[in-house]
mmCIF file of C-alpha atoms in Angstrom:
data_model
loop_
_atom_site.group_PDB
_atom_site.id
_atom_site.type_symbol
_atom_site.label_atom_id
_atom_site.label_comp_id
_atom_site.label_asym_id
_atom_site.label_seq_id
_atom_site.Cartn_x
_atom_site.Cartn_y
_atom_site.Cartn_z
ATOM 1 C CA UNK A 1 9.661 11.518 -9.983
ATOM 2 C CA UNK A 2 7.525 14.105 -7.785
ATOM 3 C CA UNK A 3 5.287 12.546 -5.854
ATOM 4 C CA UNK A 4 2.181 12.516 -8.139
ATOM 5 C CA UNK A 5 3.806 10.783 -10.230
ATOM 6 C CA UNK A 6 4.624 8.241 -8.323
ATOM 7 C CA UNK A 7 1.053 7.450 -7.146
ATOM 8 C CA UNK A 8 0.129 7.742 -11.257
ATOM 9 C CA UNK A 9 2.890 5.089 -11.782
ATOM 10 C CA UNK A 10 0.743 3.315 -8.886
ATOM 11 C CA UNK A 11 -2.358 2.686 -9.984
ATOM 12 C CA UNK A 12 -1.210 2.335 -13.847
ATOM 13 C CA UNK A 13 0.538 -0.740 -11.743
ATOM 14 C CA UNK A 14 -2.799 -1.593 -10.352
ATOM 15 C CA UNK A 15 -4.997 -1.907 -13.132
ATOM 16 C CA UNK A 16 -3.333 -2.994 -15.098
ATOM 17 C CA UNK A 17 -3.232 -6.010 -12.854
ATOM 18 C CA UNK A 18 -6.696 -6.006 -11.589
ATOM 19 C CA UNK A 19 -7.212 -6.327 -15.664
ATOM 20 C CA UNK A 20 -5.229 -9.951 -16.038
ATOM 21 C CA UNK A 21 -7.378 -11.169 -13.054
ATOM 22 C CA UNK A 22 -10.443 -9.692 -14.261
ATOM 23 C CA UNK A 23 -11.046 -13.357 -16.451
ATOM 24 C CA UNK A 24 -10.525 -15.064 -12.999
ATOM 25 C CA UNK A 25 -13.760 -16.580 -11.820
ATOM 26 C CA UNK A 26 -14.440 -15.582 -8.389
ATOM 27 C CA UNK A 27 -14.147 -18.946 -7.500
ATOM 28 C CA UNK A 28 -10.881 -18.562 -7.327
ATOM 29 C CA UNK A 29 -10.083 -15.054 -7.204
ATOM 30 C CA UNK A 30 -11.477 -15.778 -3.039
ATOM 31 C CA UNK A 31 -9.530 -19.470 -3.174
ATOM 32 C CA UNK A 32 -7.654 -20.162 -0.361
ATOM 33 C CA UNK A 33 -5.063 -22.829 -0.319
ATOM 34 C CA UNK A 34 -3.252 -24.447 2.594
ATOM 35 C CA UNK A 35 -4.622 -21.695 5.133
ATOM 36 C CA UNK A 36 -2.356 -18.836 3.103
ATOM 37 C CA UNK A 37 -3.846 -15.345 1.086
ATOM 38 C CA UNK A 38 -6.201 -16.270 -1.295
ATOM 39 C CA UNK A 39 -5.516 -13.226 -4.428
ATOM 40 C CA UNK A 40 -8.398 -10.892 -3.395
ATOM 41 C CA UNK A 41 -7.211 -11.131 -0.314
ATOM 42 C CA UNK A 42 -3.420 -9.909 -1.309
ATOM 43 C CA UNK A 43 -5.624 -7.190 -2.876
ATOM 44 C CA UNK A 44 -7.887 -6.139 -0.228
ATOM 45 C CA UNK A 45 -4.827 -5.620 1.969
ATOM 46 C CA UNK A 46 -2.606 -4.564 0.101
ATOM 47 C CA UNK A 47 -5.338 -2.076 -0.535
ATOM 48 C CA UNK A 48 -6.409 -1.171 3.020
ATOM 49 C CA UNK A 49 -3.379 -0.912 4.439
ATOM 50 C CA UNK A 50 -2.831 2.245 1.591
ATOM 51 C CA UNK A 51 -6.309 3.304 2.422
ATOM 52 C CA UNK A 52 -5.533 2.884 6.472
ATOM 53 C CA UNK A 53 -2.340 5.033 5.874
ATOM 54 C CA UNK A 54 -4.406 8.234 3.940
ATOM 55 C CA UNK A 55 -6.251 8.482 6.818
ATOM 56 C CA UNK A 56 -3.731 7.553 9.829
ATOM 57 C CA UNK A 57 -2.084 10.860 7.767
ATOM 58 C CA UNK A 58 -5.046 13.191 7.241
ATOM 59 C CA UNK A 59 -5.288 12.985 11.312
ATOM 60 C CA UNK A 60 -2.039 13.814 12.053
ATOM 61 C CA UNK A 61 -0.887 16.789 9.444
ATOM 62 C CA UNK A 62 -4.537 18.318 11.993
ATOM 63 C CA UNK A 63 -1.139 18.806 14.279
ATOM 64 C CA UNK A 64 1.368 19.762 11.936
ATOM 65 C CA UNK A 65 3.440 21.649 14.830
ATOM 66 C CA UNK A 66 3.708 18.104 15.661
ATOM 67 C CA UNK A 67 5.254 16.675 12.735
ATOM 68 C CA UNK A 68 9.136 16.150 12.842
ATOM 69 C CA UNK A 69 12.268 15.638 10.136
ATOM 70 C CA UNK A 70 12.507 11.756 9.398
ATOM 71 C CA UNK A 71 15.272 10.204 9.991
ATOM 72 C CA UNK A 72 17.838 9.692 7.979
ATOM 73 C CA UNK A 73 18.255 6.157 9.216
ATOM 74 C CA UNK A 74 14.558 5.571 7.616
ATOM 75 C CA UNK A 75 16.655 4.942 3.948
ATOM 76 C CA UNK A 76 18.499 2.688 5.457
ATOM 77 C CA UNK A 77 15.902 0.562 7.239
ATOM 78 C CA UNK A 78 13.236 0.634 3.678
ATOM 79 C CA UNK A 79 16.847 -0.314 2.186
ATOM 80 C CA UNK A 80 16.976 -3.626 4.492
ATOM 81 C CA UNK A 81 13.219 -4.263 4.787
ATOM 82 C CA UNK A 82 13.326 -4.102 0.681
ATOM 83 C CA UNK A 83 16.083 -6.212 0.364
ATOM 84 C CA UNK A 84 14.225 -9.071 3.173
ATOM 85 C CA UNK A 85 11.330 -9.254 1.104
ATOM 86 C CA UNK A 86 12.961 -9.801 -2.787
ATOM 87 C CA UNK A 87 14.950 -12.298 -0.533
ATOM 88 C CA UNK A 88 11.379 -14.342 0.471
ATOM 89 C CA UNK A 89 10.827 -13.213 4.438
ATOM 90 C CA UNK A 90 7.381 -13.252 5.227
ATOM 91 C CA UNK A 91 6.437 -10.341 8.050
ATOM 92 C CA UNK A 92 3.074 -10.643 10.046
ATOM 93 C CA UNK A 93 0.742 -7.641 9.102
ATOM 94 C CA UNK A 94 -0.725 -5.398 11.728
ATOM 95 C CA UNK A 95 -4.119 -6.799 13.054
ATOM 96 C CA UNK A 96 -5.585 -3.380 11.456
ATOM 97 C CA UNK A 97 -4.734 -3.994 8.190
ATOM 98 C CA UNK A 98 -4.572 -8.419 8.464
ATOM 99 C CA UNK A 99 -8.555 -8.934 8.497
ATOM 100 C CA UNK A 100 -10.958 -9.653 5.355
ATOM 101 C CA UNK A 101 -14.822 -10.157 4.804
ATOM 102 C CA UNK A 102 -15.816 -12.954 4.168
ATOM 103 C CA UNK A 103 -16.579 -12.633 -0.015
ATOM 104 C CA UNK A 104 -14.616 -9.724 -1.669
ATOM 105 C CA UNK A 105 -15.795 -9.229 -5.478
ATOM 106 C CA UNK A 106 -12.874 -7.816 -7.122
ATOM 107 C CA UNK A 107 -15.002 -5.266 -9.418
ATOM 108 C CA UNK A 108 -15.935 -3.408 -6.013
ATOM 109 C CA UNK A 109 -11.775 -4.001 -5.042
ATOM 110 C CA UNK A 110 -10.740 -2.054 -8.167
ATOM 111 C CA UNK A 111 -13.920 0.732 -7.832
ATOM 112 C CA UNK A 112 -12.614 1.386 -3.910
ATOM 113 C CA UNK A 113 -9.498 1.075 -4.615
ATOM 114 C CA UNK A 114 -9.650 3.612 -7.730
ATOM 115 C CA UNK A 115 -11.414 5.986 -5.647
ATOM 116 C CA UNK A 116 -8.691 5.959 -2.517
ATOM 117 C CA UNK A 117 -5.905 6.677 -5.100
ATOM 118 C CA UNK A 118 -7.538 9.809 -6.554
ATOM 119 C CA UNK A 119 -7.995 11.155 -2.468
ATOM 120 C CA UNK A 120 -4.332 10.208 -1.705
ATOM 121 C CA UNK A 121 -3.115 11.606 -4.966
ATOM 122 C CA UNK A 122 -5.474 15.135 -3.868
ATOM 123 C CA UNK A 123 -3.849 14.749 -0.081
ATOM 124 C CA UNK A 124 -0.407 14.722 -1.655
ATOM 125 C CA UNK A 125 -1.660 17.859 -3.598
ATOM 126 C CA UNK A 126 -2.942 19.273 -0.366
ATOM 127 C CA UNK A 127 0.207 18.569 1.769
ATOM 128 C CA UNK A 128 2.861 19.884 -0.714
ATOM 129 C CA UNK A 129 0.510 22.731 -0.915
ATOM 130 C CA UNK A 130 1.454 23.264 3.264
ATOM 131 C CA UNK A 131 5.000 22.231 2.965
ATOM 132 C CA UNK A 132 4.535 19.121 4.935
ATOM 133 C CA UNK A 133 4.994 16.473 2.289
ATOM 134 C CA UNK A 134 8.900 16.221 3.345
ATOM 135 C CA UNK A 135 7.717 15.755 7.383
ATOM 136 C CA UNK A 136 8.378 12.301 9.319
ATOM 137 C CA UNK A 137 3.524 12.131 8.710
ATOM 138 C CA UNK A 138 3.661 8.071 8.030
ATOM 139 C CA UNK A 139 4.607 5.811 11.214
ATOM 140 C CA UNK A 140 5.400 2.432 9.933
ATOM 141 C CA UNK A 141 5.729 -0.081 12.195
ATOM 142 C CA UNK A 142 8.917 -1.456 10.486
ATOM 143 C CA UNK A 143 10.383 1.680 9.120
ATOM 144 C CA UNK A 144 9.502 4.339 11.885
ATOM 145 C CA UNK A 145 8.188 8.057 10.817
ATOM 146 C CA UNK A 146 8.281 8.288 7.393
ATOM 147 C CA UNK A 147 7.897 11.310 5.081
ATOM 148 C CA UNK A 148 4.963 10.859 1.464
ATOM 149 C CA UNK A 149 8.260 9.508 -0.662
ATOM 150 C CA UNK A 150 8.936 7.240 1.263
ATOM 151 C CA UNK A 151 5.619 6.029 2.181
ATOM 152 C CA UNK A 152 5.123 6.147 -1.896
ATOM 153 C CA UNK A 153 8.533 3.769 -2.091
ATOM 154 C CA UNK A 154 6.593 1.398 0.097
ATOM 155 C CA UNK A 155 3.133 1.578 -1.253
ATOM 156 C CA UNK A 156 5.560 0.369 -4.326
ATOM 157 C CA UNK A 157 7.393 -2.295 -2.903
ATOM 158 C CA UNK A 158 4.428 -3.732 -0.307
ATOM 159 C CA UNK A 159 2.618 -3.812 -3.419
ATOM 160 C CA UNK A 160 5.805 -5.899 -5.853
ATOM 161 C CA UNK A 161 5.725 -8.077 -2.462
ATOM 162 C CA UNK A 162 1.686 -8.739 -3.041
ATOM 163 C CA UNK A 163 1.881 -9.180 -6.758
ATOM 164 C CA UNK A 164 4.450 -11.093 -6.808
ATOM 165 C CA UNK A 165 1.934 -13.658 -4.288
ATOM 166 C CA UNK A 166 -0.790 -13.719 -6.457
ATOM 167 C CA UNK A 167 0.965 -14.598 -9.586
ATOM 168 C CA UNK A 168 1.383 -17.274 -8.098
ATOM 169 C CA UNK A 169 -1.235 -18.124 -7.117
ATOM 170 C CA UNK A 170 -3.068 -17.714 -10.574
ATOM 171 C CA UNK A 171 -0.915 -20.559 -12.057
#
């Protein structure tokens, strides 16, 4: 599956989740139980991870001569991280993607995320045209430097990890 298909599939999953949540009240969406994140905070965090990643990639690709090949170990680290998340382990998110506005509006977040996904898709096309998408563009705190393929793999399992939390909160 190519990168554009991956981001399109991610967008379909995201859109489906938002459609499912639109029947909930703003109070339910923003409800925090025992200091845990609310549904909207899970969504906002996941969106923020993607938008900050895009900004980072745009900055790094301004200087393509400094980009390197991705280490094959990144695939192993990705597998291990997915395994740990599937087993229920939690990892502390970096502070930059761990802060939230006081109230989060689901419809505004839906619109912002839709726009950022389109922007990310345009970025993929640009990087493909410049033959940069196979280089280690993104720096993940646990995975190290990863290429666009693994970045989208991360987006996918990160989204699903938070989606599972959202489904539990919805009940």
